[in-house]
Short mmCIF file of C-alpha atoms in Angstrom, two decimals:
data_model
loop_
_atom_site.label_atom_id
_atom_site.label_comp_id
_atom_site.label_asym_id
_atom_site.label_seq_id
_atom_site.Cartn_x
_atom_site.Cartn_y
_atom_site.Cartn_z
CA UNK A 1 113.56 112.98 124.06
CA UNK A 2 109.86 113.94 123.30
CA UNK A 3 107.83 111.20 121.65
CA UNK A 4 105.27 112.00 118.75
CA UNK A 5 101.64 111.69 120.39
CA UNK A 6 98.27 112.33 119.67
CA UNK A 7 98.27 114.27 122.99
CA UNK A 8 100.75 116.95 121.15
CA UNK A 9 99.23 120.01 120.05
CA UNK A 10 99.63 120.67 116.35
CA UNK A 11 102.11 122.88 116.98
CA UNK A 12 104.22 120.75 118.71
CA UNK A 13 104.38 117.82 116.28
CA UNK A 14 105.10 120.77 114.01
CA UNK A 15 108.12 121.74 115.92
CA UNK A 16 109.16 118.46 116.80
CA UNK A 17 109.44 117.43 112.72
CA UNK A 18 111.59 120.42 112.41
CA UNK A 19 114.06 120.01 115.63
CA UNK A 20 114.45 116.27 114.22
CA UNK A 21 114.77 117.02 110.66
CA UNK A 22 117.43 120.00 111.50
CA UNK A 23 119.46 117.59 114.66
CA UNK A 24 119.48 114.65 111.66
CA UNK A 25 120.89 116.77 109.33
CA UNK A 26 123.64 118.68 111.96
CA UNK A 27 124.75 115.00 112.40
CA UNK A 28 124.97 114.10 109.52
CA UNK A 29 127.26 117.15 109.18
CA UNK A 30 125.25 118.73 106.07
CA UNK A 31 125.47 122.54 106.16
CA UNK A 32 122.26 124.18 105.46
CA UNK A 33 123.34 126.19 102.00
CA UNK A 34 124.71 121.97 100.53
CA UNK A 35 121.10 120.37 101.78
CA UNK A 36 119.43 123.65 99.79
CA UNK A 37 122.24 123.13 96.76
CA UNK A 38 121.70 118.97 97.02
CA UNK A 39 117.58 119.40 97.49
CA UNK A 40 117.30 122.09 94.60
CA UNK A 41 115.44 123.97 98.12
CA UNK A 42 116.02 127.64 98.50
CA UNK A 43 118.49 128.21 101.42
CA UNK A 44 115.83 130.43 102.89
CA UNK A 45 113.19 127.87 102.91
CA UNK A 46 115.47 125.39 104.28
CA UNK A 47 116.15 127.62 107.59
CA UNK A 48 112.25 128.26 107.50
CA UNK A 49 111.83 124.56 107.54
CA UNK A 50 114.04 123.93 110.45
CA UNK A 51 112.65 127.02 112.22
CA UNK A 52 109.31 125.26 112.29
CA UNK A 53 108.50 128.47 110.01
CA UNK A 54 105.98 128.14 107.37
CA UNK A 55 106.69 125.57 105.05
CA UNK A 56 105.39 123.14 102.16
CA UNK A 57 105.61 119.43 101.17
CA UNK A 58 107.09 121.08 98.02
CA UNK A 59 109.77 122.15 100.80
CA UNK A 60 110.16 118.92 102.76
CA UNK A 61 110.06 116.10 100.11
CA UNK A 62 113.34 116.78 98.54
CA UNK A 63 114.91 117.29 102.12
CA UNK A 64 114.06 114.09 103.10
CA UNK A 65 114.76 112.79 99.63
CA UNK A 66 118.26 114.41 100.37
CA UNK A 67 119.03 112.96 103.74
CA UNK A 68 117.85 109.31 102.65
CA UNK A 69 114.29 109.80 104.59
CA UNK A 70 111.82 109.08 102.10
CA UNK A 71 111.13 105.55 102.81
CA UNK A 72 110.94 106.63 106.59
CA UNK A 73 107.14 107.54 104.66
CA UNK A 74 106.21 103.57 104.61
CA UNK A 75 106.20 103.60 108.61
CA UNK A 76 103.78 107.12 108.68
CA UNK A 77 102.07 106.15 106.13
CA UNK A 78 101.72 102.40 105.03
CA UNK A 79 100.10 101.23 102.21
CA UNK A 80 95.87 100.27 102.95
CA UNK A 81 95.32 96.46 103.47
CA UNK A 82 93.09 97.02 100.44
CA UNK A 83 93.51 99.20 98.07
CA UNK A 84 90.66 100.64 95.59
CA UNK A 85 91.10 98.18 92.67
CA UNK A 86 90.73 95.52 94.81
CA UNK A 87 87.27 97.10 96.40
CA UNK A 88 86.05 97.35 92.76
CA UNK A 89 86.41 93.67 92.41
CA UNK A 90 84.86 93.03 95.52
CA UNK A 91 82.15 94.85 94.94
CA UNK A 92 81.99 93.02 91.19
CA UNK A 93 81.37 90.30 92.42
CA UNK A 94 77.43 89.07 92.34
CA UNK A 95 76.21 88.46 96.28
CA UNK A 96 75.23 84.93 96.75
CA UNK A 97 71.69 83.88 97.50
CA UNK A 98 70.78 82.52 100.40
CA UNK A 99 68.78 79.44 100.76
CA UNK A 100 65.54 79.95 102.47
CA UNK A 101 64.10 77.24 104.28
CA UNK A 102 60.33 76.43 104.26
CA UNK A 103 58.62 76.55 108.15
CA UNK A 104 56.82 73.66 109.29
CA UNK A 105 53.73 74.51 108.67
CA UNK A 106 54.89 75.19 104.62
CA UNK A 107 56.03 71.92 104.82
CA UNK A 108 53.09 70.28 105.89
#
């Protein structure tokens, strides 16, 4: 089974989406015309979506949403260890001063 890497050409992490997205729903044993009736999808779309055709996040987000695949989205895309709101604060908050110390020959 091919792996997703960053040494895949666009076009093949395009096609490999699409083979996995149409082999998930074959086993799952999901015709294409229920997944477009379930997904609110046109049929059309669907097949260009599995086709590795042309095709839209307006497309794939109900499929997924269909075939229970949405929260497969947390692993490609996890939440930022920080997220803006907490960078405001941060930057809020007043830098400290630091304490200078006096040379020797200041001192005396």
């Amino acid at each position: 089974m091919v792996q997703f890497s960053p040494y895949l050409s666009d076009l093949e992490i395009n096609k490999l989406i699409c083979e996995r997205i149409k082999a998930i729903r074959i086993a799952r044993r999901i015709t294409r015309k229920e997944l477009a009736e379930r997904s609110g999808v046109a049929p059309r779309s669907i097949a260009n979506l599995e086709d590795g055709k042309h095709f839209s996040s307006k497309t794939l987000i109900p499929v997924l949403r269909v075939m229970d695949l949405l929260e497969k989205l947390d692993h490609l895309l996890p939440e930022p260890p920080a997220t803006i709101k907490s960078l405001k604060e941060i930057k809020a908050i007043p830098p400290q001063k630091k304490r200078v110390r006096k040379s020797k020959a200041e001192n005396g």
